[in-house]
Tab-separated table of N, CA and C and ligand atoms in Angstrom:
chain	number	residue	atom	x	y	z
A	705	UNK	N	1.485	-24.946	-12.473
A	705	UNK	CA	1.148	-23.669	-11.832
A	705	UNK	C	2.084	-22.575	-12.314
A	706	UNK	N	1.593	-21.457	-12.298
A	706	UNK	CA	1.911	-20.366	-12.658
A	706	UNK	C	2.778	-19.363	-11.771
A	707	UNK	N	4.024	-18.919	-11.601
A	707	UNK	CA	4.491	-17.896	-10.715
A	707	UNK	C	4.783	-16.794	-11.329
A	708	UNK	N	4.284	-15.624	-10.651
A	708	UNK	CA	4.964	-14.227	-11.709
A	708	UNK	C	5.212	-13.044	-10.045
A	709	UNK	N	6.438	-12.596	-10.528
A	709	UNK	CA	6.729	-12.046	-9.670
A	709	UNK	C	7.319	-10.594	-9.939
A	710	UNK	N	6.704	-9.328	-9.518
A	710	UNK	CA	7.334	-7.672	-9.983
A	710	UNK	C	7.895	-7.130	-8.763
A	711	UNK	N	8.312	-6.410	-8.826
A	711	UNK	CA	8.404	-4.748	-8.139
A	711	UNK	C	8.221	-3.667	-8.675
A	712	UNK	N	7.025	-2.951	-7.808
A	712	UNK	CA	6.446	-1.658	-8.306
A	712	UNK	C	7.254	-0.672	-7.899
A	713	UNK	N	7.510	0.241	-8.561
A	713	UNK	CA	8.117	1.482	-7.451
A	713	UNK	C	7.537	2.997	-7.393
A	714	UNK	N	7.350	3.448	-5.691
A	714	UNK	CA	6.697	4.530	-6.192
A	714	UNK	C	7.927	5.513	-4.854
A	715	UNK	N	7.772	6.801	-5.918
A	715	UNK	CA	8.625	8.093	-4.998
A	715	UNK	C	7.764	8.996	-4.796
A	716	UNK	N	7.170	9.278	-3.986
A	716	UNK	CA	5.953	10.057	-2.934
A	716	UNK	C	6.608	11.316	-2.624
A	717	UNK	N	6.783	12.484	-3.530
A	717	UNK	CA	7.336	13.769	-2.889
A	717	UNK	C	6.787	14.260	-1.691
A	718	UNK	N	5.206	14.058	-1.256
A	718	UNK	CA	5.327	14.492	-0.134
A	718	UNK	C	5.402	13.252	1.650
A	719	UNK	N	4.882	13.828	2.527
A	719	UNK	CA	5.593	12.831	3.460
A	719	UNK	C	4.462	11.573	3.677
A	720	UNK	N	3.210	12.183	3.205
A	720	UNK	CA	2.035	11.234	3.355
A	720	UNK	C	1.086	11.108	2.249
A	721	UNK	N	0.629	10.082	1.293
A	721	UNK	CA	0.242	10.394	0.289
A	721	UNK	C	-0.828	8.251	0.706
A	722	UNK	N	-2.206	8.633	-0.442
A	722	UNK	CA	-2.506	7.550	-0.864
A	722	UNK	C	-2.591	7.216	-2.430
A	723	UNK	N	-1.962	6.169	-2.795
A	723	UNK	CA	-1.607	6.360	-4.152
A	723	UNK	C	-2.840	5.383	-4.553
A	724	UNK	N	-3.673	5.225	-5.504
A	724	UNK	CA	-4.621	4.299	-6.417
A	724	UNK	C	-3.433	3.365	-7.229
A	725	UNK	N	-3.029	2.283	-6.644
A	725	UNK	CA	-2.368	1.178	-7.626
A	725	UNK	C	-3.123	0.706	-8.783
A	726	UNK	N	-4.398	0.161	-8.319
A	726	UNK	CA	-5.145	-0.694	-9.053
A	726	UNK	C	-4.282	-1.454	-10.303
A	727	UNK	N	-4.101	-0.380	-11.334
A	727	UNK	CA	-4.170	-0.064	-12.798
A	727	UNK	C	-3.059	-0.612	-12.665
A	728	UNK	N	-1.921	-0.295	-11.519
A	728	UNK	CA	-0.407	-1.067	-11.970
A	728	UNK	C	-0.735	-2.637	-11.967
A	729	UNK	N	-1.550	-2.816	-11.012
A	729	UNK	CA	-1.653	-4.107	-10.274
A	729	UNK	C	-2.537	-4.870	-11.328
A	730	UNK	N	-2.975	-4.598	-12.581
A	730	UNK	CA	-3.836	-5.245	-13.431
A	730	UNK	C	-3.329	-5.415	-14.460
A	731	UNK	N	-1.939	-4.409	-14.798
A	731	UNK	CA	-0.788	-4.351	-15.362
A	731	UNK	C	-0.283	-5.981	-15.222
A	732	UNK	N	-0.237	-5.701	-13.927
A	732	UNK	CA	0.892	-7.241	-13.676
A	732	UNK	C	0.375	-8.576	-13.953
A	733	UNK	N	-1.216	-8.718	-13.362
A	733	UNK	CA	-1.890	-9.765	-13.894
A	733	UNK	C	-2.372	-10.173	-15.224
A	734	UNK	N	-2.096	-8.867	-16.295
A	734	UNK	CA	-2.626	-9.583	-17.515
A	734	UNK	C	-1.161	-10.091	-17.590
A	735	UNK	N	0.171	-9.226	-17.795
A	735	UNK	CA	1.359	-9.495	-18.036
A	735	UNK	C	1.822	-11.103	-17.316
A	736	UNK	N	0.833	-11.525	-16.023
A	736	UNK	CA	1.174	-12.889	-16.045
A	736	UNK	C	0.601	-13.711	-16.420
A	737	UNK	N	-0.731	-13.695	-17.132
A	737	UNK	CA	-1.284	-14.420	-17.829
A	737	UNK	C	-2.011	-15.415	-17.201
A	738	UNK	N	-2.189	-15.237	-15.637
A	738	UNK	CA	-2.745	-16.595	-14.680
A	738	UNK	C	-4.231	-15.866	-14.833
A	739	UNK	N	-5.109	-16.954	-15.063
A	739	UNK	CA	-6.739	-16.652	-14.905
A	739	UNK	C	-7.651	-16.971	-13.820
A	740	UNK	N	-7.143	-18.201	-12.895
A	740	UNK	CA	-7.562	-18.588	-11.986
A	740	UNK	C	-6.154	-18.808	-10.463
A	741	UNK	N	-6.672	-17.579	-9.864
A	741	UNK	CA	-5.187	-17.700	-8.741
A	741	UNK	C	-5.646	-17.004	-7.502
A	742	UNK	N	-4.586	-16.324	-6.909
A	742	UNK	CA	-4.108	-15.139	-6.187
A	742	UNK	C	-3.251	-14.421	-6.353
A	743	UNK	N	-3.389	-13.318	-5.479
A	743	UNK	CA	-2.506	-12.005	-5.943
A	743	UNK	C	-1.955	-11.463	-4.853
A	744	UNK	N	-0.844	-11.628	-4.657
A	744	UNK	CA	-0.656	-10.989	-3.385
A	744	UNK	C	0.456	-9.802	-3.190
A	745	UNK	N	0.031	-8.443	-3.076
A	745	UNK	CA	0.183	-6.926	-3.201
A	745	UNK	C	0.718	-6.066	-1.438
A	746	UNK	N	2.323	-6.056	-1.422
A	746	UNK	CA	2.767	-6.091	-0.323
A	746	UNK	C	3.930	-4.783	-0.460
A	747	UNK	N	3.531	-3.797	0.561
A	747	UNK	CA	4.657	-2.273	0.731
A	747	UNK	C	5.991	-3.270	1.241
A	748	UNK	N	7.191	-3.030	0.793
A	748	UNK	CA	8.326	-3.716	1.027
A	748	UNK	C	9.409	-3.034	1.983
A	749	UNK	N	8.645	-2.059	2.742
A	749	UNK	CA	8.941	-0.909	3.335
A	749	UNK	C	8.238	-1.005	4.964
A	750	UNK	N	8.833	-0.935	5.733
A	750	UNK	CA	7.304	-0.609	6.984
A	750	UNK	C	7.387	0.621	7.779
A	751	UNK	N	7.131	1.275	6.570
A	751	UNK	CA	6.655	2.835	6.590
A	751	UNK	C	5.626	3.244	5.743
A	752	UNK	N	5.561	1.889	4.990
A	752	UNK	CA	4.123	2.586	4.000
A	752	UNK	C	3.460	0.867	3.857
A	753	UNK	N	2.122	1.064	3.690
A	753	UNK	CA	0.978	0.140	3.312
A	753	UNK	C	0.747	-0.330	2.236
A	754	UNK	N	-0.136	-1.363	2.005
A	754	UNK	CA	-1.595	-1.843	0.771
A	754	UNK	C	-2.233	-2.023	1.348
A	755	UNK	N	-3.372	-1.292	0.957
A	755	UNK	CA	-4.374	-1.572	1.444
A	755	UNK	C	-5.875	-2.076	0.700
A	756	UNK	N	-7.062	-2.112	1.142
A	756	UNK	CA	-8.639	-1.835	-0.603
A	756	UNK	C	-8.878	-1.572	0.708
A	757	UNK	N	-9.407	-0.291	-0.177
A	757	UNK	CA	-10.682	0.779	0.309
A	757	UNK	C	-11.437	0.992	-1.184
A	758	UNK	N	-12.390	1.866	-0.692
A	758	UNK	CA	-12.415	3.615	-2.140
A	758	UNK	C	-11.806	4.458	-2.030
A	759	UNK	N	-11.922	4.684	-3.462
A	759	UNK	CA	-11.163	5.756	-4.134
A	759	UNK	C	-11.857	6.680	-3.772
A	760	UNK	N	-12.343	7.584	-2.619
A	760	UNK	CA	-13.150	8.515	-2.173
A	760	UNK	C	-12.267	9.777	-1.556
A	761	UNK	N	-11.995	10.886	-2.282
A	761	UNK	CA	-11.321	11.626	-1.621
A	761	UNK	C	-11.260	11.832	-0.098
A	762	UNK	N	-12.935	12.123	0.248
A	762	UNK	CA	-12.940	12.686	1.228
A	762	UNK	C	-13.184	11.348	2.432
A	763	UNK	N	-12.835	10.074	2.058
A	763	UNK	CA	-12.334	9.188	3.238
A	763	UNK	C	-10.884	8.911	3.491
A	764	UNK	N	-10.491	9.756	2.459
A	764	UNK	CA	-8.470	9.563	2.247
A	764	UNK	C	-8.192	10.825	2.944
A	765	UNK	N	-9.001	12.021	3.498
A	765	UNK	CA	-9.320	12.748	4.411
A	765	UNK	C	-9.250	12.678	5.901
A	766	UNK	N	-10.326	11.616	6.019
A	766	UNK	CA	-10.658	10.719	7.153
A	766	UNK	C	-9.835	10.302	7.322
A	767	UNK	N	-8.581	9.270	6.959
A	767	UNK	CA	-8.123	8.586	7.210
A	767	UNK	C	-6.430	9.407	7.833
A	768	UNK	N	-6.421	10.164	6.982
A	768	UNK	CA	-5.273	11.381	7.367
A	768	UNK	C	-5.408	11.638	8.894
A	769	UNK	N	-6.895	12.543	8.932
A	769	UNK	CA	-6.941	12.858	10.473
A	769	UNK	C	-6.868	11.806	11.368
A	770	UNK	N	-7.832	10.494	10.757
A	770	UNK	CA	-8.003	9.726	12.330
A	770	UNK	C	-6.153	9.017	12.374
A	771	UNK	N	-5.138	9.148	11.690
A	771	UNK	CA	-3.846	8.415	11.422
A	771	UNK	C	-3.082	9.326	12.269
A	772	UNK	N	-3.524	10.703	12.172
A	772	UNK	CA	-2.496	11.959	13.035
A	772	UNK	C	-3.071	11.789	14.197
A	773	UNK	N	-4.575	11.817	14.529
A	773	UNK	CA	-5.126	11.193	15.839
A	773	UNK	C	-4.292	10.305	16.925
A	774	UNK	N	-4.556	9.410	16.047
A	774	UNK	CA	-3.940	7.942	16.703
A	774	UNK	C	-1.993	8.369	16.954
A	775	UNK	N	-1.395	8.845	15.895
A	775	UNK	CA	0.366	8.747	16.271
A	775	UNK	C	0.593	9.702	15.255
A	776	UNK	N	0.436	11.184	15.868
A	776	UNK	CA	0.658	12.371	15.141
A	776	UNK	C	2.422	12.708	14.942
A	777	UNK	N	2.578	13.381	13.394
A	777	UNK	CA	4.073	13.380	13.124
A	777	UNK	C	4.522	14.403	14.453
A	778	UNK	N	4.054	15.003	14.584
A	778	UNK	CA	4.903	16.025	15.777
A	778	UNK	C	4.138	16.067	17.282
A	779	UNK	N	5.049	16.250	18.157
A	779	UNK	CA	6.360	16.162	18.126
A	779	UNK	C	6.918	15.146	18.160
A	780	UNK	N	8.007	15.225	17.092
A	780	UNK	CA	9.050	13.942	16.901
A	780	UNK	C	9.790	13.293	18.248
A	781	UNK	N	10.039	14.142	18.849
A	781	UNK	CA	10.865	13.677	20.363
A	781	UNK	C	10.129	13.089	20.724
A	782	UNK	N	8.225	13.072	20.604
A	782	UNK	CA	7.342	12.551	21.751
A	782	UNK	C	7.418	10.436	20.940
A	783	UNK	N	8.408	10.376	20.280
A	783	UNK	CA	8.137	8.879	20.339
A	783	UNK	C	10.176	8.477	20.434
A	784	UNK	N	9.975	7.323	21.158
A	784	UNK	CA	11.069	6.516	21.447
A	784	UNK	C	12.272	6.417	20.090
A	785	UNK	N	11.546	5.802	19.396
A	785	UNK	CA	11.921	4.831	17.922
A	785	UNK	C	13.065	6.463	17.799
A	786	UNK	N	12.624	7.714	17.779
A	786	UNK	CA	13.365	8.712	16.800
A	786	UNK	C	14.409	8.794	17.189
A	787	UNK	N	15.174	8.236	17.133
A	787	UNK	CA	16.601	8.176	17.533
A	787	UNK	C	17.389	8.450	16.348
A	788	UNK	N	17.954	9.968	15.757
A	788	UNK	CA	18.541	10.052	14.377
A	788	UNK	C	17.958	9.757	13.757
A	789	UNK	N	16.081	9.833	13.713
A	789	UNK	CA	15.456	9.281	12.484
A	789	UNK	C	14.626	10.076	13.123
A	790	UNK	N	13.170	10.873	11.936
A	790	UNK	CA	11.785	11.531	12.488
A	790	UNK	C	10.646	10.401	12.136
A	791	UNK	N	10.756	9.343	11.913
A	791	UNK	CA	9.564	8.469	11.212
A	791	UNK	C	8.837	7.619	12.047
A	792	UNK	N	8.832	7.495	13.576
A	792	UNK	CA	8.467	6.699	14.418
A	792	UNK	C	6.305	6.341	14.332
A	793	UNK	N	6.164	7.660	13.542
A	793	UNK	CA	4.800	8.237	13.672
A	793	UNK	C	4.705	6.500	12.500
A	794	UNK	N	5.225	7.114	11.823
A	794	UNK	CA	5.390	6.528	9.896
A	794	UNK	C	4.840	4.365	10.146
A	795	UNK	N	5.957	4.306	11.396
A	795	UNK	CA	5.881	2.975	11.487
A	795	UNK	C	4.391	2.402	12.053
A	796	UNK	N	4.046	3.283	13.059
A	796	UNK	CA	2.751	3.238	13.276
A	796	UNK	C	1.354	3.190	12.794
A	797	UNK	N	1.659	4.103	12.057
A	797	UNK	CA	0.363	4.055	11.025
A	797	UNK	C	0.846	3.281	10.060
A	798	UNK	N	2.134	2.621	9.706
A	798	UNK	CA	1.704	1.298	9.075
A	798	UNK	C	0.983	0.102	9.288
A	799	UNK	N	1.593	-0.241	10.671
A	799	UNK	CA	0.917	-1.247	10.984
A	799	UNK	C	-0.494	-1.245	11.498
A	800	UNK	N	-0.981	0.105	11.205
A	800	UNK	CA	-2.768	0.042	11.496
A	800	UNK	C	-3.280	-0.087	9.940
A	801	UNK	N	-2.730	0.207	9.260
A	801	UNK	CA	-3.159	0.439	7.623
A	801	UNK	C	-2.761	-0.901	7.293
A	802	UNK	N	-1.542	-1.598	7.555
A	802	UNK	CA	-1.503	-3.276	7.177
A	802	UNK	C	-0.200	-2.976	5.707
A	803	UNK	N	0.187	-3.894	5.999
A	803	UNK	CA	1.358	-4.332	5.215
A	803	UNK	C	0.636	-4.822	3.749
A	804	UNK	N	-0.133	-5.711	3.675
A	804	UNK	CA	-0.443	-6.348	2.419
A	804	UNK	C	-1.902	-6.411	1.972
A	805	UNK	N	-2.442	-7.025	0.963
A	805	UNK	CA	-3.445	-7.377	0.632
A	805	UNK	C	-3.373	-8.706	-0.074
A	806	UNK	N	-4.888	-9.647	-0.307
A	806	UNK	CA	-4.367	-11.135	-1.374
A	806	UNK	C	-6.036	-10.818	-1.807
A	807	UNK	N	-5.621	-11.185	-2.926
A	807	UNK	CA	-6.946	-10.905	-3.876
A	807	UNK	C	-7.173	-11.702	-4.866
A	808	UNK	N	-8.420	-12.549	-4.830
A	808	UNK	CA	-8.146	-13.572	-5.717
A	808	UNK	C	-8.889	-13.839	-7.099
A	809	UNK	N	-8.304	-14.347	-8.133
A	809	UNK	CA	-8.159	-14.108	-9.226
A	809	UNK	C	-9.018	-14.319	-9.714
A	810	UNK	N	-10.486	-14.176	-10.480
A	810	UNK	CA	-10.975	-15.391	-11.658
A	810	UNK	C	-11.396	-14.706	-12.814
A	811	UNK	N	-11.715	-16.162	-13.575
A	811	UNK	CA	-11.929	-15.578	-15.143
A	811	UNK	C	-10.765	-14.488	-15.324
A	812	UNK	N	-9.422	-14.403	-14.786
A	812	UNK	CA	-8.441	-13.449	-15.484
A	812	UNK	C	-8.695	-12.404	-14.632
A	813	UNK	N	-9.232	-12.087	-14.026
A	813	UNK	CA	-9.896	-10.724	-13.447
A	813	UNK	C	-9.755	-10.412	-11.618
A	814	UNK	N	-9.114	-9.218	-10.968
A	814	UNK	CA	-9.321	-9.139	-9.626
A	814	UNK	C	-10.755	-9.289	-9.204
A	815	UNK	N	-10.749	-10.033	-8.526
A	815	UNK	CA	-12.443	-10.817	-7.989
A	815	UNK	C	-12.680	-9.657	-6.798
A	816	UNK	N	-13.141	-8.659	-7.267
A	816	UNK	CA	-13.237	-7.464	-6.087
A	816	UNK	C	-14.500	-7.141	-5.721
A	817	UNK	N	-14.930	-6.851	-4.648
A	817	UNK	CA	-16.223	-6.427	-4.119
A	817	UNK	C	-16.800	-5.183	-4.754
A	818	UNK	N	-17.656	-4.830	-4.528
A	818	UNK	CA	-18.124	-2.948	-5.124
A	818	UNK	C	-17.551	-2.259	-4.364
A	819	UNK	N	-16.337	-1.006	-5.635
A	819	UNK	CA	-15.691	-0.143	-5.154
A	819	UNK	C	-14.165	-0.597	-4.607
A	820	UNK	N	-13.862	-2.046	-4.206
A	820	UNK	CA	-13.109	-2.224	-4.012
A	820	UNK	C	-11.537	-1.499	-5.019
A	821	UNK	N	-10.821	-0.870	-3.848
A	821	UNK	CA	-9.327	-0.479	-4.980
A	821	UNK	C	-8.227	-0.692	-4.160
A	822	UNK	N	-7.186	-0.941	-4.862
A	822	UNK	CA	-5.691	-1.263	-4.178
A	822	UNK	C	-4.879	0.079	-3.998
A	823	UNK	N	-4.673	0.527	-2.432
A	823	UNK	CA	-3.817	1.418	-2.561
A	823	UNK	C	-2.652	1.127	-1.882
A	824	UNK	N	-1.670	2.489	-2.438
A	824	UNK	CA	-0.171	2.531	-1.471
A	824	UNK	C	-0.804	3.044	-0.565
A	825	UNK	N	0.046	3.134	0.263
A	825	UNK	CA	-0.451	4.156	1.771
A	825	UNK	C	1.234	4.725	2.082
A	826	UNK	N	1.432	5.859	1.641
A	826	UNK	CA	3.119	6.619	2.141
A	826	UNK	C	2.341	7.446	3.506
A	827	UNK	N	4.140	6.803	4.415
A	827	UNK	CA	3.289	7.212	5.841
A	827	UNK	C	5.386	8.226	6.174
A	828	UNK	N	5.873	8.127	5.030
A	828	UNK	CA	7.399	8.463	5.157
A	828	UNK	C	7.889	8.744	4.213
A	829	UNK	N	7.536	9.523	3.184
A	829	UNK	CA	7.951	9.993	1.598
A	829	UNK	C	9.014	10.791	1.667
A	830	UNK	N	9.085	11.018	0.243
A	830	UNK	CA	10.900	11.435	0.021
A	830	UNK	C	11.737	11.292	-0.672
A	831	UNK	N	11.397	10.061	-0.839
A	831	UNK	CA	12.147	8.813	-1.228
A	831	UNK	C	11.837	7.552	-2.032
A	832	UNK	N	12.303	7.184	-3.048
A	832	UNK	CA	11.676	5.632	-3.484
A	832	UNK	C	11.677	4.386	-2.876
A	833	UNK	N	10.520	3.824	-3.214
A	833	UNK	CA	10.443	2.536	-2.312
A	833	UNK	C	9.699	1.455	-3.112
A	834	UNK	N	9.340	0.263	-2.807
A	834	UNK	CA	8.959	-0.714	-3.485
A	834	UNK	C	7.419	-1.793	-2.983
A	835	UNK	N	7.050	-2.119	-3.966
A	835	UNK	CA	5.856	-2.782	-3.660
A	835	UNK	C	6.226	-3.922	-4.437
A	836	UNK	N	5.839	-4.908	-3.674
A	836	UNK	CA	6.345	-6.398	-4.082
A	836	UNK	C	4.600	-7.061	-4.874
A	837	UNK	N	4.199	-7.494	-6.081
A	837	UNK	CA	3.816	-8.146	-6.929
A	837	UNK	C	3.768	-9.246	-6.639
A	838	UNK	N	2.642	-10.416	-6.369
A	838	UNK	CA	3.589	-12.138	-6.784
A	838	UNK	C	2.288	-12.448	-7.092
A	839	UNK	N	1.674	-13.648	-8.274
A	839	UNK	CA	1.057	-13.953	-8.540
A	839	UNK	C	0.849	-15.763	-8.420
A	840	UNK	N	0.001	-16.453	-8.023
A	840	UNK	CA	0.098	-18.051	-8.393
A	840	UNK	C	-0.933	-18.168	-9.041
A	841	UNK	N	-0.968	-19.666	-10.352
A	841	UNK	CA	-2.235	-19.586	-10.475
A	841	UNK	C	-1.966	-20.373	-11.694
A	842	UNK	N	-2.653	-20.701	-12.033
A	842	UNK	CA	-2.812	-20.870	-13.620
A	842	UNK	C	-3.798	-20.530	-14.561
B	1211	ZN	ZN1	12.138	4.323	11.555
């Protein structure tokens, strides 16, 4: 069996962004050379996501509003967590957006549904951060 293991890194100038991985993430699987596996694509951060959606602007729209809906950045005082920190919103809408994704491999290829794409989800930008890569497989 096959193990391959990266870190992606992405620095999100602004505070909320959805990034299209895909292309890194296909990067990593030819570079490991497994044809028949899994893939498993994880924010190393829990302030930001992976997620598959589409690449549809105007549901990365949607997803903005219904995210400020649910645990809007302001006001910062209105959550507990901000104690010398403004990101309490950040942690929240991670864990509705999800920490990871596993996607599995064949013929060499992400075995993806129609439209399926891998994104970051920055819910706390600024700053660099990391997306963890790991592949099994042979
Ligand atoms: Zn925090």
């Amino acid at each position: 069996m096959k193990s391959f293991r990266k870190e992606l890194y992405f620095h999100v100038a602004t505070r909320r962004a959805f990034v299209n991985i895909t292309s890194q993430v296909n990067d990593c699987l030819r570079e490991s050379g497994v044809r028949e596996g899994l893939i498993l694509v994880n924010a190393m951060h829990i302030t930001a996501s992976v997620f598959i959606n589409d690449d549809e602007p105007g549901l990365h729209q949607d997803y903005e509003k219904w995210l400020e809906g649910l645990a809007p950045h302001e006001p910062v005082a209105g959550y507990r967590h901000n104690v010398g920190e403004d990101n309490g919103d950040a942690h929240l809408k991670r864990q509705i957006m999800g920490r990871e994704v596993v996607v599995a491999i064949s013929a060499g290829r992400l075995d993806f549904g129609p439209w399926e794409q891998i994104f970051y989800g920055e819910f706390d930008g600024g700053r660099r951060k990391r997306v963890l890569v790991k592949i099994v497989g042979e």
